[in-house]
Coordinates of C-alpha atoms and ligand atoms in Angstrom, one line a residue:
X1 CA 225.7 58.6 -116.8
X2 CA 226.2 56.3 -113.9
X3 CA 226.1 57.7 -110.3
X4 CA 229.7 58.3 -108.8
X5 CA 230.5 59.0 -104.9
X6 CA 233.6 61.2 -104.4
X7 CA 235.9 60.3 -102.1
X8 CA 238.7 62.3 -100.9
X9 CA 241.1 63.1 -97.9
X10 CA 242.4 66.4 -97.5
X11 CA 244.4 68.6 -95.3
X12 CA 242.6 70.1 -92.7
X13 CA 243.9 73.3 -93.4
X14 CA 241.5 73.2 -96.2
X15 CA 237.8 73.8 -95.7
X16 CA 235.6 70.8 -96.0
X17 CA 233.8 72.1 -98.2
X18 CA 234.2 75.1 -100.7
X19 CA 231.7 77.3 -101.1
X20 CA 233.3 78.8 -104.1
X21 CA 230.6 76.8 -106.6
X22 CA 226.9 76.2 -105.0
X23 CA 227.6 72.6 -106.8
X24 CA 230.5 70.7 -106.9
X25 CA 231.8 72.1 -103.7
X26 CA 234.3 69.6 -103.1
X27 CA 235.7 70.9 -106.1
X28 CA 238.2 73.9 -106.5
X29 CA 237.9 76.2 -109.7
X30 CA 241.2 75.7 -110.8
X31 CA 241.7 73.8 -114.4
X32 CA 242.3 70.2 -114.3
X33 CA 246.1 69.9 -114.5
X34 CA 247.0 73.4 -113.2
X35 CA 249.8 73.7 -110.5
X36 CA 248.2 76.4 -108.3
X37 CA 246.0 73.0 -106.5
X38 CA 249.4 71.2 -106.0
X39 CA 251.2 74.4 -104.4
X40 CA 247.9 74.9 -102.3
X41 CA 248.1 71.1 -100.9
X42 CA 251.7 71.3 -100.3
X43 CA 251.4 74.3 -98.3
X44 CA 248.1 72.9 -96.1
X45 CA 250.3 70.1 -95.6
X46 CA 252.7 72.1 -94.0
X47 CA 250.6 73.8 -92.2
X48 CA 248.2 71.5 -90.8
X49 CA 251.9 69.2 -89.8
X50 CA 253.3 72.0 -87.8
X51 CA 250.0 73.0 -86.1
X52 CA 250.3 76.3 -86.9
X53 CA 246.5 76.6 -88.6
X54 CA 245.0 78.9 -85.9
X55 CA 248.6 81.6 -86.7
X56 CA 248.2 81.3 -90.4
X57 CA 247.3 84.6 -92.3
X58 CA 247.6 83.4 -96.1
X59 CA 247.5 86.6 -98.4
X60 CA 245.8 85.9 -101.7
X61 CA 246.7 87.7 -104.8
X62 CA 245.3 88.8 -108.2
X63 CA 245.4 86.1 -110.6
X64 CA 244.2 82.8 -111.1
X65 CA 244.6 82.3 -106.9
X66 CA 242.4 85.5 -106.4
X67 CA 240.0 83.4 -104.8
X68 CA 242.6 81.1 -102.5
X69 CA 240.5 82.2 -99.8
X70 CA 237.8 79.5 -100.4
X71 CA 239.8 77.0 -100.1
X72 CA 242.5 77.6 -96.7
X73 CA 240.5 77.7 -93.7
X74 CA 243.1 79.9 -91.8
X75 CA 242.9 84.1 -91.7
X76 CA 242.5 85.8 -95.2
X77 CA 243.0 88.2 -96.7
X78 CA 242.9 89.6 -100.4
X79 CA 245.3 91.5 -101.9
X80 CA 245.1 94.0 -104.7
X81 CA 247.4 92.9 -107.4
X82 CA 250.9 93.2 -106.9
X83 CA 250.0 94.5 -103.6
X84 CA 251.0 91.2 -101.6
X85 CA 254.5 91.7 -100.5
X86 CA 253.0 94.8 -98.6
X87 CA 249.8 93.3 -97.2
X88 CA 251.6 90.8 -95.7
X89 CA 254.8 93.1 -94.4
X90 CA 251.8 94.8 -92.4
X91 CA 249.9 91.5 -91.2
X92 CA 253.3 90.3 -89.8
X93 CA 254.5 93.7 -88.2
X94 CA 251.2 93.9 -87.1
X95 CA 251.2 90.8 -85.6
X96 CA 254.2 89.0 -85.0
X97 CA 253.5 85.8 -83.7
X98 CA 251.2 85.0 -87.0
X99 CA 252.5 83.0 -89.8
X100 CA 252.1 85.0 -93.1
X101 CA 251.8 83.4 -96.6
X102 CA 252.5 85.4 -99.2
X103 CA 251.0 84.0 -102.7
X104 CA 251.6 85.5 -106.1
X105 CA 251.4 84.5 -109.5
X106 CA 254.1 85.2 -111.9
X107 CA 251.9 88.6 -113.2
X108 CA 250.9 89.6 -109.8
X109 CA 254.8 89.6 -108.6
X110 CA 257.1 90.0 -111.4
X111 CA 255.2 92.8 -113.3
X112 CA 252.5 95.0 -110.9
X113 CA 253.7 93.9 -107.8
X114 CA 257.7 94.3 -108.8
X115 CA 258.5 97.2 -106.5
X116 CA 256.9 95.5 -103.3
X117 CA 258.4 92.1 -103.5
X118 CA 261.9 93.8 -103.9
X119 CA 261.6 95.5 -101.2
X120 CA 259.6 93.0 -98.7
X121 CA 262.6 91.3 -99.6
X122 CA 265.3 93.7 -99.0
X123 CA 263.8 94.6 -95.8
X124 CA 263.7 91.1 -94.8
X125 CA 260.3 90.9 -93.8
X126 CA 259.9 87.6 -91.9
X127 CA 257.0 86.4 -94.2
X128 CA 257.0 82.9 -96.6
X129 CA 257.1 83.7 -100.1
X130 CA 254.8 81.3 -102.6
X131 CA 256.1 82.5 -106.4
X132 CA 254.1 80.2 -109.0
X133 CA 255.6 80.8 -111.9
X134 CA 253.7 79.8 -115.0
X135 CA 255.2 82.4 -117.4
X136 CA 251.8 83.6 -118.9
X137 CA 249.1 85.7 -117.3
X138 CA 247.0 83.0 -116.8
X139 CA 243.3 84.2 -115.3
X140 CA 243.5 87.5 -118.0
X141 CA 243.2 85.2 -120.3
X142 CA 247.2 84.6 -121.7
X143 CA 249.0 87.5 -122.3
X144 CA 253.2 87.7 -121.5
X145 CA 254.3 87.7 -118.3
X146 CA 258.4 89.0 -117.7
X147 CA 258.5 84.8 -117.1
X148 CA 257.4 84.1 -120.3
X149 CA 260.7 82.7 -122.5
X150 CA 262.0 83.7 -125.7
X151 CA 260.0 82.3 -128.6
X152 CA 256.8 82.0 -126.9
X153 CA 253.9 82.9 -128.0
X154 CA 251.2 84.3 -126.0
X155 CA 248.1 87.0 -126.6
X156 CA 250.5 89.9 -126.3
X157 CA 252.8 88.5 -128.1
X158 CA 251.9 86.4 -130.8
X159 CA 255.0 86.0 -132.6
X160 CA 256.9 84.9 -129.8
X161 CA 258.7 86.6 -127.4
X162 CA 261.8 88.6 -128.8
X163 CA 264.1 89.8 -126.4
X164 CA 264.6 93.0 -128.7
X165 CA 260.7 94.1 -127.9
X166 CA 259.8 92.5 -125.1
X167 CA 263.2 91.9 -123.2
X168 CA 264.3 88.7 -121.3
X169 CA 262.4 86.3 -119.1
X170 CA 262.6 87.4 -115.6
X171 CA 264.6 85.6 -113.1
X172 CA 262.8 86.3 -109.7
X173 CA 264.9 83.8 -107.7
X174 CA 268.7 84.8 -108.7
X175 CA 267.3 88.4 -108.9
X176 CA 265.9 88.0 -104.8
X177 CA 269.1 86.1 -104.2
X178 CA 271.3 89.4 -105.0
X179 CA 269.6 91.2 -101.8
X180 CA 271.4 90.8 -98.4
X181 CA 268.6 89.8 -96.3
X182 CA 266.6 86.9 -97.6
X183 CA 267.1 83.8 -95.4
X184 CA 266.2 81.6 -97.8
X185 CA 265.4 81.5 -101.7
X186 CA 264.9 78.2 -103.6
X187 CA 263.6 77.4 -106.9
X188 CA 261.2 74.3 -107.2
X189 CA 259.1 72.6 -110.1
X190 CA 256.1 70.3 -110.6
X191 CA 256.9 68.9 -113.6
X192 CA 257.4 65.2 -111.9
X193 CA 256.9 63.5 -108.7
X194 CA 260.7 63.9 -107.5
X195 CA 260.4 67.3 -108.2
X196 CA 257.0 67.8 -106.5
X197 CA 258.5 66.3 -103.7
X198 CA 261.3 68.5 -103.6
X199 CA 259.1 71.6 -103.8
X200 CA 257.4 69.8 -101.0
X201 CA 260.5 70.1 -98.6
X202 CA 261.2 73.6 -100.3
X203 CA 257.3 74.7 -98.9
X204 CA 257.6 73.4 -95.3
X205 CA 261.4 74.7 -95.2
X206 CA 260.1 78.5 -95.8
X207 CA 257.4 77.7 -93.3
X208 CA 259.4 76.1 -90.7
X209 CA 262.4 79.1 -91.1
X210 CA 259.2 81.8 -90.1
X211 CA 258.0 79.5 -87.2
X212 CA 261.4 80.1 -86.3
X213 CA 262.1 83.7 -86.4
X214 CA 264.5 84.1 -89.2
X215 CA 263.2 86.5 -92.1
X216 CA 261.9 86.5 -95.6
X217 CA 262.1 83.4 -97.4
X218 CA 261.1 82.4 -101.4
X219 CA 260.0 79.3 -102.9
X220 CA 259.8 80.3 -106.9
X221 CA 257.9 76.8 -108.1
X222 CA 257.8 76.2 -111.9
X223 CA 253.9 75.5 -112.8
X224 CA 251.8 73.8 -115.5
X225 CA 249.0 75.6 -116.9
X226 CA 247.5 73.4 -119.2
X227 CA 245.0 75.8 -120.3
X228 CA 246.8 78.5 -121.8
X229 CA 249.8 76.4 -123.4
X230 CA 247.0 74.6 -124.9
X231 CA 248.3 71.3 -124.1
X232 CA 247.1 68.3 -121.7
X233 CA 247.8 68.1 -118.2
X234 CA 251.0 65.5 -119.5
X235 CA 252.2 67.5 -122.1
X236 CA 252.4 70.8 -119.8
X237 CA 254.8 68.8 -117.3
X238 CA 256.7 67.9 -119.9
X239 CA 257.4 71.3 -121.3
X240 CA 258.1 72.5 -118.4
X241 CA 260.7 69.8 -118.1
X242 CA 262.1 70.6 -121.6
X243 CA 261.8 74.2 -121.8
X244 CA 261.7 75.8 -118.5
X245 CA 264.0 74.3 -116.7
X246 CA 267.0 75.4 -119.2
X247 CA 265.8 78.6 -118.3
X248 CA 264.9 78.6 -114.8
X249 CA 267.0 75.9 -112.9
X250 CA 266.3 74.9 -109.7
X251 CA 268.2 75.3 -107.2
X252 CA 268.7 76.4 -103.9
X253 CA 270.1 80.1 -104.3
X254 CA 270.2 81.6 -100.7
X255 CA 270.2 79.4 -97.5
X256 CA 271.2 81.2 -94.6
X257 CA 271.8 80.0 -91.2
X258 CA 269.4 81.0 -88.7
X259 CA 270.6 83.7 -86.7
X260 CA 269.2 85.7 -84.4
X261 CA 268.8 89.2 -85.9
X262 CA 269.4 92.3 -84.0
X263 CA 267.7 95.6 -85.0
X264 CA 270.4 98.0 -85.3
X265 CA 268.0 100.8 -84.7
X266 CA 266.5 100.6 -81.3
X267 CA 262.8 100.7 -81.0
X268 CA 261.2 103.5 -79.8
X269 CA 257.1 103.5 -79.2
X270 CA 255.2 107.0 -80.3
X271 CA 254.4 107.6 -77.0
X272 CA 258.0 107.8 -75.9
X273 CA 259.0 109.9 -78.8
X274 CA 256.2 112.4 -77.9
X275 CA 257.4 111.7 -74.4
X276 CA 253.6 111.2 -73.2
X277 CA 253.3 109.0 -70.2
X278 CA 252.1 105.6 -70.7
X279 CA 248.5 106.0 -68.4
X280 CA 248.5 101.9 -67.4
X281 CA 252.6 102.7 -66.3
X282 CA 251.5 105.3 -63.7
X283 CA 248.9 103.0 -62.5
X284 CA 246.2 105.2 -63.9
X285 CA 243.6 104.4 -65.6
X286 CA 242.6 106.3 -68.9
X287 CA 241.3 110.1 -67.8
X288 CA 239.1 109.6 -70.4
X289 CA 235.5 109.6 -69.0
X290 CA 232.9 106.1 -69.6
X291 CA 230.7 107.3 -72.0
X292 CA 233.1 109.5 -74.3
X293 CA 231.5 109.9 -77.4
X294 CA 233.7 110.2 -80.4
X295 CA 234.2 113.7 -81.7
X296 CA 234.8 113.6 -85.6
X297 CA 235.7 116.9 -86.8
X298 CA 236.8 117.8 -90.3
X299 CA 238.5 121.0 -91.2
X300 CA 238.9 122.3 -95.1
X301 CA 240.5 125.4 -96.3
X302 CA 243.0 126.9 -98.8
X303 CA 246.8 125.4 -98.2
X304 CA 248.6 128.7 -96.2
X305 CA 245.5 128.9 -94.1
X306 CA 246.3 126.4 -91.0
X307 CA 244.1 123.6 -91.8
X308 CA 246.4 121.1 -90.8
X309 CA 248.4 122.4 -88.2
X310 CA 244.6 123.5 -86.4
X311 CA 243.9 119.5 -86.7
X312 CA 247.1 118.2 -86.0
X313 CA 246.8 120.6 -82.6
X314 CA 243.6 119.1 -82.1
X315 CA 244.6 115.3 -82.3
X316 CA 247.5 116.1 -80.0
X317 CA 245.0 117.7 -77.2
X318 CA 243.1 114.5 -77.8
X319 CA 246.4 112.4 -76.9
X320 CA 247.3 114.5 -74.1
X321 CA 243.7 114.0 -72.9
X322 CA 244.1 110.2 -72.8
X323 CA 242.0 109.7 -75.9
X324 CA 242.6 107.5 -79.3
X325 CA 243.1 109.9 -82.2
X326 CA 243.5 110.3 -85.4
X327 CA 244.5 112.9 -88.4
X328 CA 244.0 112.3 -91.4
X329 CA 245.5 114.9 -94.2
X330 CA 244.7 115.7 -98.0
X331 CA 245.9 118.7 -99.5
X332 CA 246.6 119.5 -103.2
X333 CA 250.2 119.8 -105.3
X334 CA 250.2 123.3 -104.7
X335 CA 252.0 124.6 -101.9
X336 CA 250.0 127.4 -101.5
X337 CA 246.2 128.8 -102.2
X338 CA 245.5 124.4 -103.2
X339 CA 242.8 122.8 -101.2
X340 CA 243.7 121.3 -98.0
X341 CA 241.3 119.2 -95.6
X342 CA 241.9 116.8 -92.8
X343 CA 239.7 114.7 -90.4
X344 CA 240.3 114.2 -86.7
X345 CA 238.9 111.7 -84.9
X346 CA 238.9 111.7 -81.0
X347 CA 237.4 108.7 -79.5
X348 CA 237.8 107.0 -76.3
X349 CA 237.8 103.7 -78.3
X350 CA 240.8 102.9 -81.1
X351 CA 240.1 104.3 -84.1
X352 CA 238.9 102.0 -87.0
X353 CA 238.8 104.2 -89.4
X354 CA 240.3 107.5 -89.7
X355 CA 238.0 108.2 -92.7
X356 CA 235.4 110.6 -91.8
X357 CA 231.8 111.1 -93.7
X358 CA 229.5 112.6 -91.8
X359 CA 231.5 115.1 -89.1
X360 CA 229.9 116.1 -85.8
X361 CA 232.0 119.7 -86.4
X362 CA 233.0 121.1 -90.0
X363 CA 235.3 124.1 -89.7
X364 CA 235.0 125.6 -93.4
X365 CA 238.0 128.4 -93.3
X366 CA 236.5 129.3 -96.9
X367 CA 233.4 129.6 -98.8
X368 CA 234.4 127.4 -101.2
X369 CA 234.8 124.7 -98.4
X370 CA 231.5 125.6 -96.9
X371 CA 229.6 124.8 -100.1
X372 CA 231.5 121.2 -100.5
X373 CA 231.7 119.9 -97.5
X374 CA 228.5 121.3 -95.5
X375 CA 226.1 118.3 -96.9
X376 CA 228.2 115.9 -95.1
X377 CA 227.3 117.5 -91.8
X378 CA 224.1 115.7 -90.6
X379 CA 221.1 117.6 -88.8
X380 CA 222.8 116.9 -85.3
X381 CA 226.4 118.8 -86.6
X382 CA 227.0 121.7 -86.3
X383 CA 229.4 124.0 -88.9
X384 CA 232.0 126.6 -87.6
X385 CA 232.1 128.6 -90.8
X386 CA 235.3 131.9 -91.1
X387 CA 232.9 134.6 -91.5
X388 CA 231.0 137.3 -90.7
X389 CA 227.9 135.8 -92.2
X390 CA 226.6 133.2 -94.2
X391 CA 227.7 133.6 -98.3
X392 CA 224.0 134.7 -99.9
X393 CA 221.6 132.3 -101.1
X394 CA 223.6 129.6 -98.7
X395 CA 221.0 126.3 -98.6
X396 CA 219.7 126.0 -94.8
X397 CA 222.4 123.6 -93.6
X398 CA 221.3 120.5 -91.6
X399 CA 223.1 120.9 -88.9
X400 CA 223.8 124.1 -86.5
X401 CA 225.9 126.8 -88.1
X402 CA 228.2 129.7 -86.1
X403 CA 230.1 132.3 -88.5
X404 CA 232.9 133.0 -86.1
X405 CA 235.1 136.1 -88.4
X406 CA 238.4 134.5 -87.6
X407 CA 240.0 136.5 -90.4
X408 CA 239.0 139.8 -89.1
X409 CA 239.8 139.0 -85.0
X410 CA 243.2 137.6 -86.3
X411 CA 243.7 140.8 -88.2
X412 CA 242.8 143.1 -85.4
X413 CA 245.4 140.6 -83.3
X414 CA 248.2 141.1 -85.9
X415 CA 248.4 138.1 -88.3
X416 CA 245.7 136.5 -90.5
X417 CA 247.8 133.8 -89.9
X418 CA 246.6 133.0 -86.6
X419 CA 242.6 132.9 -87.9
X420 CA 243.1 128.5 -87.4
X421 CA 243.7 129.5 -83.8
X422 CA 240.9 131.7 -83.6
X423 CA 238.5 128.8 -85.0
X424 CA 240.1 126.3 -82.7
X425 CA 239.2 128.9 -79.6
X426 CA 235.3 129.0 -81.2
X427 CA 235.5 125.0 -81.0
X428 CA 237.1 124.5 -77.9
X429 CA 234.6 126.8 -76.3
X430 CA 231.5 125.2 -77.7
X431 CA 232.9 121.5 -76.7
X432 CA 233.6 123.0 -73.4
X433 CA 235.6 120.2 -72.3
X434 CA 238.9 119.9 -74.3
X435 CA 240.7 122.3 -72.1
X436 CA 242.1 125.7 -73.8
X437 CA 245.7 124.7 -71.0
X438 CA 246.1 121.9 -73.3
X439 CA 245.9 123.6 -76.3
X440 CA 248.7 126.1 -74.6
X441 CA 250.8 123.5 -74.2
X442 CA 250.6 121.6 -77.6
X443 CA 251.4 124.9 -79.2
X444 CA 254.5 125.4 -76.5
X445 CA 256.1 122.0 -77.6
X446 CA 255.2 123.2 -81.5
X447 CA 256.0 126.8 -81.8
X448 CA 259.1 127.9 -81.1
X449 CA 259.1 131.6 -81.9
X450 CA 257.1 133.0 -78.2
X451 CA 256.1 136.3 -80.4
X452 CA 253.9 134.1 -82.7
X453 CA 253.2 131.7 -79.6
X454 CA 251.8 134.6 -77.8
X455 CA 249.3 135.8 -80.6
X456 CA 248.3 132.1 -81.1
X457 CA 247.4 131.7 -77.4
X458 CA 245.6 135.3 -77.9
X459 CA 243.6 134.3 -80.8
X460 CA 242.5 131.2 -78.7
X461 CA 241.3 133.6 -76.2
X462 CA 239.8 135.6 -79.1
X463 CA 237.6 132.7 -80.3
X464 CA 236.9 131.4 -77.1
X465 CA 235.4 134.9 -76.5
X466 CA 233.5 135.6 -79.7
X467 CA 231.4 131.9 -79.2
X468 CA 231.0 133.2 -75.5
X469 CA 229.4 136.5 -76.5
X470 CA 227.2 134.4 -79.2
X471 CA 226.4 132.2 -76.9
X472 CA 222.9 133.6 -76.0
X473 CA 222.0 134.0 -80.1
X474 CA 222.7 130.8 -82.0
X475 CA 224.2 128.0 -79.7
X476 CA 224.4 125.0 -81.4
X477 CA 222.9 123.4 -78.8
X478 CA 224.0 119.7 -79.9
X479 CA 227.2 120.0 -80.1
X480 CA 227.3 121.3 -76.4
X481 CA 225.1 118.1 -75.4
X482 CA 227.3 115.9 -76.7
X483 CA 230.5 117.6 -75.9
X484 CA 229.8 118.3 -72.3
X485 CA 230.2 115.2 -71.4
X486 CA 234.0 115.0 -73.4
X487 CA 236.1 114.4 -70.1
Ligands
TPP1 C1 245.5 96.7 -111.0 C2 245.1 95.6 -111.9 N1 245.7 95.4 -113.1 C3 245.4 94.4 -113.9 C4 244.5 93.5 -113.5 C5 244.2 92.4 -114.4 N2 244.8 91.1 -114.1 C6 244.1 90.2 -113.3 S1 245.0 88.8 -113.1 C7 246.3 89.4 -114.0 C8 247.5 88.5 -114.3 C9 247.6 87.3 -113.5 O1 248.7 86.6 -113.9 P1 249.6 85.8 -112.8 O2 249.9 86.6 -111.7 O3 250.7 85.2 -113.6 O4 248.6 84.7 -112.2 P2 247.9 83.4 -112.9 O5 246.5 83.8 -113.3 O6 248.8 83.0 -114.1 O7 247.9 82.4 -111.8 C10 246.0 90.6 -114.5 C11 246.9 91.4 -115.3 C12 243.9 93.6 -112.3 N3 243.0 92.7 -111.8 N4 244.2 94.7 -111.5
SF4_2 S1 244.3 79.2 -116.5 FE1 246.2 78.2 -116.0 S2 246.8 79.0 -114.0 FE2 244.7 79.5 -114.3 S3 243.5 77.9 -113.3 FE3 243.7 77.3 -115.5 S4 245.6 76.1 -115.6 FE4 245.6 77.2 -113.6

């Protein structure tokens, strides 16, 4: 074979070259003659013409365009399928200044991802909306899509597609175009040049309409895929031309004029709605000492038992403290006597993950909790364990271990109810440096019967007392080490 150069131009929005393949890496892995490359050039174009490369987030989906993320040299990020709509509401809220993209296949939307594109959608997420619509699955392999039309045939479906079984094509468009709050919904084809350029002006209009403010906006764009429909690159434009587009015209179904949209609901940040002081506003600076470690505590119990209330308490005291928290819940169906667990993460720093694997405390309100969750405590931990004593035959933990009998001092107070509070006095005691005040006053803003209020701040006491008068037998020395210095 004779030796070839290739020579090409291309957006700079693209990356120059695409490490997708180790060879060929001017190449992109789509078929020859499939419309995902066109739809990708028209909206690098775009892009790269408004200078808005350095704001672009482009959300990839599940599909043939899973891997979009070789190619667009802006932020990425892969979506689960379906999940796009709601990837890129976040990216936007998140970060409002960005320019989302929002890519799906006609799979990934119309069928998975149904629920979130309605809604991104109806909530008029100000995000730009890239619908290819090829009306087959196409990277599965071929199977129907709710765009495939009557009569045709596909893996799934190999008969053709009867609207008794398998219903009617879907019209993602005219069915976005029936919600109040899209700005803008067009549908566009590739089938010829004039249409390619239309879809061209349809691309940078949803673009443009984001750079500007205004909300959610659609492009649906009709797409060979010469693979599947087992045809050439030619003949796949020309079907789409002869039997799509009876089915799906194009046209321009919403156009809004840009208006500027007020939120009816005013905004109000957590910290005002907790009423907690913004630090930087009183000219503070955070209270919370250089050289904070993050405390990771996990608590597991029986539902009925406290578990979450004790770490939502404890992730309050952290905010009140001036530190970054977090609380994260899992409890079973049942509403009572089910497992229930959360993690709580203080830290000085923001909180990447609220996920916790390895706790510095583990307050096991059961055995049952003890026995799962006590490997994940590592030899500098330390477990706060409801009980009088360890269960018989209990492996040597790793970490320090302190049976406070929460149950019984919560008894002797009136209410096994309160045993949470009497494990949060046995932690707050060991720590040392989350003061027991603060606890006081999380549980005044929470509790609003003062009998119960009062046992609660009694059982605190209680706990805070028991670790005192242990203090001298089995102090878990680490955990004071590192929480002494929790200002
Ligand atoms: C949760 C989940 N379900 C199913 C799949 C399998 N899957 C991968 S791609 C795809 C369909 C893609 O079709 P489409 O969105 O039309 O994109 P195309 O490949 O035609 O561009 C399916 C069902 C998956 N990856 N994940
Ligand atoms: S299978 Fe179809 S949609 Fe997928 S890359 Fe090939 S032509 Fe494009």
């Amino acid at each position: 074979m004779d030796e070839y150069t290739v020579i090409e131009s291309k957006s700079p929005v693209f990356y120059r070259k695409y490490e997708r393949k180790s060879e060929l890496q001017h190449q992109t892995h789509y078929c020859p003659g499939c419309g995902h490359g066109v739809v990708h050039k028209l909206i690098a174009e775009a892009i790269a013409d408004m200078g808005l490369q350095d704001r672009t987030i482009f959300v990839s989906p599940v599909g043939c365009s899973v891997f979009a993320y070789y190619y667009f040299d802006t932020g990425n990020v892969q979506a689960a399928h379906g999940r796009a709509p709601a990837v890129a509401t976040a990216l936007k809220r998140a970060n409002p200044q960005s320019i989302v993209i929002d890519y799906q296949g006609d799979g990934d939307m119309a069928a998975i991802g149904t629920a979130e594109i309605i809604h991104a959608a109806n909530r008029g997420e100000k995000i730009s909306v890239f619908f290819v619509n090829n009306a087959i699955y196409g990277m599965t392999g071929g199977q129907m899509a709710p765009t495939t039309l009557v009569g045709q045939t596909s893996t799934t479906s190999p008969w053709g597609r009867r609207p008794t079984n398998e219903g009617y094509p879907l019209h993602m468009a005219e069915l976005l175009a029936t919600l109040e709050a899209p700005v803008y919904v067009e549908r566009a084809a590739l089938n010829d040049t004039k249409n390619v350029m239309k879809a061209r002006k349809a691309v940078r209009k949803a673009i443009e309409l984001q750079r500007d403010g205004a909300g959610f906006s659609c492009v649906e764009i009709l797409s060979p895929c010469p693979t599947i429909w087992k045809m050439t690159p030619q003949e796949s434009r020309k079907w789409i031309e002869e039997k799509m587009l009876a089915i799906f015209p194009l046209r321009v179904y919403r156009d809004r004029k840009l208006e500027p949209i007020s939120d009816r609901v005013p905004q109000t940040s957590v910290k005002q709605l907790l009423k907690l002081e913004d630090e930087a506003e009183r000219g503070q600076t955070s209270r919370v000492r250089a050289g904070f470690p993050e405390l990771l505590v996990n608590i597991a119990g029986f539902g009925g038992q406290g578990v979450l209330l004790l770490g939502q308490i404890l992730a309050e005291m952290g905010m009140r403290e001036g530190c970054e928290v977090s609380w994260l819940p899992s409890y079973g169906p049942e509403m009572r006597s089910g497992s229930a667990h959360c993690h709580v993460c203080l830290s000085k720093n923001r909180v990447g993950s609220p996920l916790i694997e390895h706790p510095d405390v583990l307050i096991a309100m059961n055995e049952i909790s003890l026995h799962k969750f006590a490997k994940q405590v590592g030899t500098g931990g330390t477990i706060l364990y409801n009980g009088e004593k360890l269960p018989d035959q209990f492996p040597a933990p790793q970490g320090h271990i302190l049976c406070i009998p929460a149950a019984e001092i919560a008894d002797k107070l009136g209410s096994t109810k309160v045993a949470n509070m009497v494990m949060l006095g046995g932690l707050l005691e060991l720590a040392g440096t989350l003061p027991k005040e603060t606890a006081f006053s999380v549980l005044t803003a929470k509790v609003r019967n003062a009998k119960l209020l009062e046992l609660d701040r009694q059982a605190i006491e209680a706990g805070m007392e028991y670790v005192r008068d242990q203090m001298d037998a089995a102090i878990p020395k680490t955990l004071l080490e590192q929480t002494r210095s929790f200002a």
